Short mmCIF file of C-alpha atoms in Angstrom, two decimals:
data_model
loop_
_atom_site.label_atom_id
_atom_site.label_comp_id
_atom_site.label_asym_id
_atom_site.label_seq_id
_atom_site.Cartn_x
_atom_site.Cartn_y
_atom_site.Cartn_z
CA MET A 86 55.59 182.34 123.65
CA LYS A 87 53.42 179.68 122.54
CA SER A 88 55.36 179.23 119.29
CA ASP A 89 58.53 178.84 121.21
CA ARG A 90 57.00 176.17 123.63
CA LEU A 91 55.73 174.55 120.16
CA PHE A 92 59.38 174.64 118.46
CA LYS A 93 60.66 173.08 121.92
CA ALA A 94 58.35 170.29 121.58
CA LEU A 95 58.94 169.43 118.13
CA ALA A 96 62.65 169.46 118.37
CA LEU A 97 62.18 167.03 121.44
CA ALA A 98 60.35 164.58 119.60
CA ALA A 99 62.74 165.13 116.41
CA ALA A 100 65.66 164.07 118.72
CA ILE A 101 63.58 161.18 120.40
CA LEU A 102 63.11 159.77 116.48
CA GLY A 103 66.81 160.39 115.72
CA ALA A 104 67.99 158.57 118.77
CA GLY A 105 65.88 155.48 117.82
CA GLY A 106 62.59 156.27 119.58
CA ALA A 107 60.36 155.33 116.57
CA ALA A 108 57.97 152.74 117.31
CA PRO A 109 59.43 149.27 115.88
CA ALA A 110 58.27 147.85 112.75
CA ALA A 111 55.74 144.76 112.90
CA ALA A 112 57.26 141.62 112.57
CA GLU A 113 56.83 139.67 109.64
CA LYS A 114 54.33 136.90 110.24
CA LEU A 115 53.54 134.08 108.45
CA VAL A 116 50.65 131.43 108.63
CA LEU A 117 51.76 127.85 108.13
CA GLY A 118 49.51 124.90 107.07
CA ASN A 119 49.94 121.29 108.65
CA GLU A 120 47.87 118.23 108.81
CA GLY A 121 48.70 117.35 112.69
CA SER A 122 47.54 113.81 112.27
CA TYR A 123 50.84 111.94 110.55
CA PRO A 124 52.75 111.02 113.46
CA PRO A 125 55.53 110.86 114.22
CA PHE A 126 55.67 113.64 111.62
CA SER A 127 52.93 115.62 113.00
CA MET A 128 50.53 115.16 115.73
CA VAL A 129 48.22 117.07 118.39
CA ASN A 130 49.02 115.84 121.96
CA ALA A 131 46.20 115.68 124.93
CA ALA A 132 47.05 119.02 125.64
CA GLY A 133 45.99 120.37 122.46
CA GLU A 134 49.43 121.24 121.12
CA LEU A 135 51.08 120.81 117.75
CA THR A 136 53.68 118.36 117.93
CA GLY A 137 55.87 116.04 115.47
CA PHE A 138 59.17 116.24 113.61
CA GLU A 139 57.67 118.82 111.21
CA PRO A 140 56.34 121.51 113.21
CA ASP A 141 59.62 121.26 115.42
CA LEU A 142 61.45 121.62 111.85
CA ALA A 143 59.08 124.49 110.93
CA ARG A 144 59.78 126.44 114.13
CA GLU A 145 63.38 125.64 113.82
CA MET A 146 62.97 127.41 109.73
CA CYS A 147 61.03 130.25 111.14
CA LYS A 148 63.40 131.47 113.91
CA ARG A 149 66.27 131.18 111.37
CA MET A 150 64.15 133.20 109.10
CA LYS A 151 63.47 135.51 111.88
CA VAL A 152 59.86 135.69 111.17
CA ASP A 153 56.75 135.12 113.60
CA CYS A 154 54.77 131.71 112.36
CA GLU A 155 51.30 130.38 113.05
CA ILE A 156 50.91 126.98 112.52
CA VAL A 157 47.34 126.04 111.37
CA VAL A 158 46.01 122.68 111.67
CA MET A 159 43.67 121.23 108.90
CA ASP A 160 42.84 117.91 107.06
CA PHE A 161 45.38 117.00 104.18
CA LYS A 162 43.04 117.63 101.29
CA GLY A 163 42.31 121.04 102.36
CA LEU A 164 46.11 122.22 103.03
CA ILE A 165 46.25 123.10 98.93
CA PRO A 166 43.35 125.00 98.32
CA ALA A 167 43.63 126.99 101.54
CA LEU A 168 47.12 127.63 100.31
CA LEU A 169 46.03 128.75 96.70
CA GLN A 170 42.76 130.83 98.74
CA LYS A 171 45.78 132.66 100.34
CA LYS A 172 44.53 131.63 103.99
CA LEU A 173 47.78 130.01 104.07
CA ASP A 174 51.80 131.38 103.27
CA ALA A 175 53.25 127.81 102.78
CA VAL A 176 52.14 124.12 103.73
CA VAL A 177 54.66 122.63 106.06
CA SER A 178 53.31 118.91 105.52
CA GLN A 179 55.38 116.41 103.56
CA THR A 180 53.84 116.93 99.93
CA LYS A 181 54.66 114.58 96.93
CA PRO A 182 55.28 116.57 93.68
CA LEU A 183 52.35 115.04 91.58
CA PRO A 184 52.47 116.73 88.19
CA GLU A 185 48.85 118.36 88.83
CA ARG A 186 50.02 119.67 92.12
CA LYS A 187 53.46 121.07 90.27
CA GLU A 188 51.00 123.09 88.13
CA LYS A 189 49.48 124.97 91.11
CA VAL A 190 52.34 125.11 93.59
CA LEU A 191 55.93 125.45 94.03
CA PHE A 192 57.88 122.60 95.64
CA GLY A 193 60.73 123.43 97.91
CA ARG A 194 63.98 121.03 98.27
CA PRO A 195 63.30 117.75 99.77
CA VAL A 196 62.51 117.28 103.40
CA LEU A 197 62.36 113.53 103.83
CA PHE A 198 62.44 110.24 101.10
CA ASN A 199 59.93 108.14 102.32
CA PRO A 200 58.84 105.25 99.64
CA ASP A 201 55.44 103.82 99.96
CA SER A 202 54.58 100.25 100.18
CA TYR A 203 51.54 98.20 100.49
CA VAL A 204 50.30 97.03 104.01
CA ILE A 205 48.92 93.37 103.55
CA PRO A 206 48.01 90.62 106.09
CA ALA A 207 51.17 88.70 107.24
CA ASN A 208 49.38 85.43 105.84
CA LYS A 209 48.57 86.85 102.29
CA ASN A 210 50.48 87.19 99.46
CA TYR A 211 48.75 89.38 96.84
CA THR A 212 50.10 89.76 93.08
CA PHE A 213 49.64 93.27 92.48
CA THR A 214 47.44 93.30 89.42
CA LYS A 215 44.00 94.28 88.75
CA GLU A 216 43.24 90.61 88.96
CA GLY A 217 44.90 90.04 91.99
CA LEU A 218 43.57 92.55 93.87
CA LYS A 219 40.26 92.51 92.35
CA GLY A 220 37.19 93.03 95.00
CA LEU A 221 39.83 93.80 97.77
CA ARG A 222 39.03 96.41 100.09
CA ILE A 223 42.11 99.06 100.19
CA GLY A 224 41.92 102.10 102.81
CA LEU A 225 43.56 105.45 101.15
CA GLN A 226 43.96 108.85 102.83
CA ARG A 227 41.51 111.20 100.59
CA GLY A 228 43.43 113.51 98.37
CA SER A 229 46.78 111.54 98.73
CA ALA A 230 49.33 110.66 96.03
CA GLN A 231 48.32 107.04 96.88
CA ALA A 232 45.07 107.67 96.63
CA LYS A 233 45.65 108.91 93.14
CA TYR A 234 48.13 106.03 92.32
CA VAL A 235 45.57 103.11 93.03
CA SER A 236 42.84 104.55 91.30
CA GLU A 237 45.04 105.03 88.26
CA GLN A 238 46.50 101.53 88.28
CA PHE A 239 43.63 99.58 89.26
CA GLY A 240 40.53 101.49 88.78
CA ASP A 241 37.28 99.83 89.73
CA ALA A 242 38.90 96.47 90.24
CA VAL A 243 39.44 97.36 94.19
CA GLN A 244 37.31 98.72 96.72
CA ILE A 245 38.74 102.27 97.47
CA VAL A 246 37.73 103.38 100.94
CA TYR A 247 38.68 107.10 101.79
CA TYR A 248 39.69 108.13 105.09
CA ASP A 249 40.68 111.78 106.30
CA ASN A 250 43.59 110.65 108.40
CA PRO A 251 46.05 107.62 108.41
CA ASP A 252 44.90 106.56 112.16
CA GLN A 253 41.41 106.09 110.58
CA ILE A 254 43.02 103.76 108.49
CA ARG A 255 44.99 101.59 111.05
CA LEU A 256 42.13 101.09 113.27
CA ASP A 257 40.05 99.47 110.10
CA LEU A 258 42.80 97.38 109.06
CA ALA A 259 43.13 96.29 112.69
CA SER A 260 39.72 95.55 112.96
CA GLY A 261 39.48 93.77 109.52
CA ARG A 262 37.29 96.26 107.93
CA LEU A 263 39.84 96.55 105.25
CA ASP A 264 42.23 94.16 103.51
CA LEU A 265 45.24 96.35 102.81
CA SER A 266 46.49 100.20 102.50
CA LEU A 267 49.33 101.55 100.63
CA GLY A 268 51.73 104.53 102.54
CA PRO A 269 54.79 105.72 103.33
CA LYS A 270 57.02 102.95 105.35
CA ILE A 271 58.47 105.40 107.72
CA SER A 272 55.21 106.29 109.18
CA TRP A 273 53.86 102.70 108.73
CA THR A 274 56.98 101.20 110.33
CA ASN A 275 56.84 103.61 113.31
CA GLU A 276 52.78 103.69 113.87
CA PHE A 277 51.41 100.32 112.86
CA LEU A 278 53.88 97.38 112.13
CA THR A 279 55.98 97.82 115.20
CA LYS A 280 52.90 97.96 117.34
CA PRO A 281 50.77 95.20 118.78
CA ALA A 282 47.91 96.08 116.36
CA GLY A 283 50.27 95.66 113.07
CA LYS A 284 51.70 92.25 114.39
CA ASP A 285 49.69 90.21 111.76
CA TRP A 286 50.74 92.61 108.90
CA LYS A 287 53.52 93.18 106.65
CA PHE A 288 54.92 95.22 103.95
CA ALA A 289 54.44 93.96 100.18
CA GLY A 290 54.83 95.05 96.84
CA GLY A 291 58.37 96.58 97.08
CA ASP A 292 59.34 100.40 97.04
CA LEU A 293 56.95 102.96 95.12
CA TRP A 294 57.13 106.28 94.43
CA THR A 295 53.55 107.36 93.79
CA GLY A 296 54.58 111.03 93.75
CA GLY A 297 54.69 110.82 89.67
CA GLY A 298 57.39 108.90 89.58
CA GLU A 299 59.99 111.77 91.74
CA ALA A 300 61.43 110.54 94.72
CA GLY A 301 61.16 112.68 97.82
CA SER A 302 58.35 114.94 99.37
CA SER A 303 58.63 118.73 99.99
CA TRP A 304 57.03 121.76 101.41
CA ILE A 305 55.21 124.13 99.25
CA THR A 306 54.25 127.75 98.60
CA ARG A 307 52.30 129.40 96.10
CA LYS A 308 53.61 130.43 92.54
CA ASP A 309 53.46 134.07 93.56
CA THR A 310 55.97 133.90 96.38
CA PRO A 311 59.17 132.27 95.00
CA GLU A 312 61.07 134.47 97.41
CA LEU A 313 59.28 133.14 100.07
CA LEU A 314 60.17 129.52 98.85
CA ALA A 315 63.92 130.66 98.44
CA ARG A 316 64.21 131.93 102.28
CA MET A 317 62.47 128.68 103.22
CA ASN A 318 64.88 126.37 101.41
CA GLN A 319 67.94 128.67 102.43
CA ALA A 320 66.70 128.05 106.19
CA LEU A 321 66.44 124.27 105.73
CA ASP A 322 70.07 124.13 104.10
CA THR A 323 71.42 125.41 107.09
CA ILE A 324 69.40 123.56 109.43
CA ILE A 325 70.40 120.23 107.70
CA ARG A 326 73.92 121.45 107.24
CA ASP A 327 74.48 121.95 111.28
CA CYS A 328 72.85 118.81 112.28
CA THR A 329 70.08 120.23 113.79
CA PHE A 330 67.72 118.39 111.24
CA THR A 331 69.16 115.21 112.81
CA LYS A 332 68.90 116.20 116.23
CA LEU A 333 65.28 117.48 115.94
CA ARG A 334 64.15 113.87 113.69
CA LYS A 335 65.84 111.71 116.61
CA LYS A 336 63.42 112.90 119.16
CA TYR A 337 60.81 111.15 117.03
CA MET A 338 62.31 108.44 114.91
CA GLU A 339 65.72 106.65 114.25
CA VAL A 340 65.53 106.20 110.27
CA GLU A 341 67.56 108.92 108.74
CA LEU A 342 65.07 110.96 106.02
CA LEU A 343 68.00 112.31 104.24
CA PRO A 344 71.22 111.35 102.55
CA GLU A 345 72.71 114.73 103.74
CA GLU A 346 72.08 112.88 107.33
CA ALA A 347 75.00 110.52 106.81
CA ALA A 348 77.47 113.59 107.79
CA CYS A 349 75.72 113.96 110.95
CA ARG A 350 76.02 110.13 112.29
#
């Protein structure tokens, strides 16, 4: 009798499993890194929530990839080390393709084209040579392509002052503790030159591509996860094609970030 009951219990369990009663597989989860201090592309609001164009774009990408994503905020200079240490699966802060970075990580399709330009006092006209900038204090983000570019171009002719985020640079420019900076035109337009603190400043020196001469900035993964990068690229391509990219971007800025956005006007 005992064996009959056991047989029936096993048969019932098998029937339940066959009918789809098995526990669902755990959803794939990705940990993404973002600097969180680069408005309007990323910022943390008063409630402590990560907002901005890139977090919104990353969440839409994860939705289309059908994965759960956690976005971790850290200083830009710490993003690639954390990625290489496998604390992150990908970095979703715009990253320029410097040669030394390309040796370590994989770069995806561009998420924006945003040339750099110098930001200088409106009443100055500097010559962008070692002699022309000699002794001037230039504020730059630590670990950035701009910092590398200025160091290589001007060496110790200029006084480079390093900061952890652009907000600190803008504060010191406005207070007169710096003579100039170098950074992405879209960000500096939105966050400084069009605001009261930036009324006495202007762009100078023309458009520069400080990412090793390559235009565009991308999201990145480790070299041992090319399949993840391919999936990210595929999702981003669909977001751009159906104009969701443009809808998300318009929440934060008017200027178009990619040539493909022309089809969404």
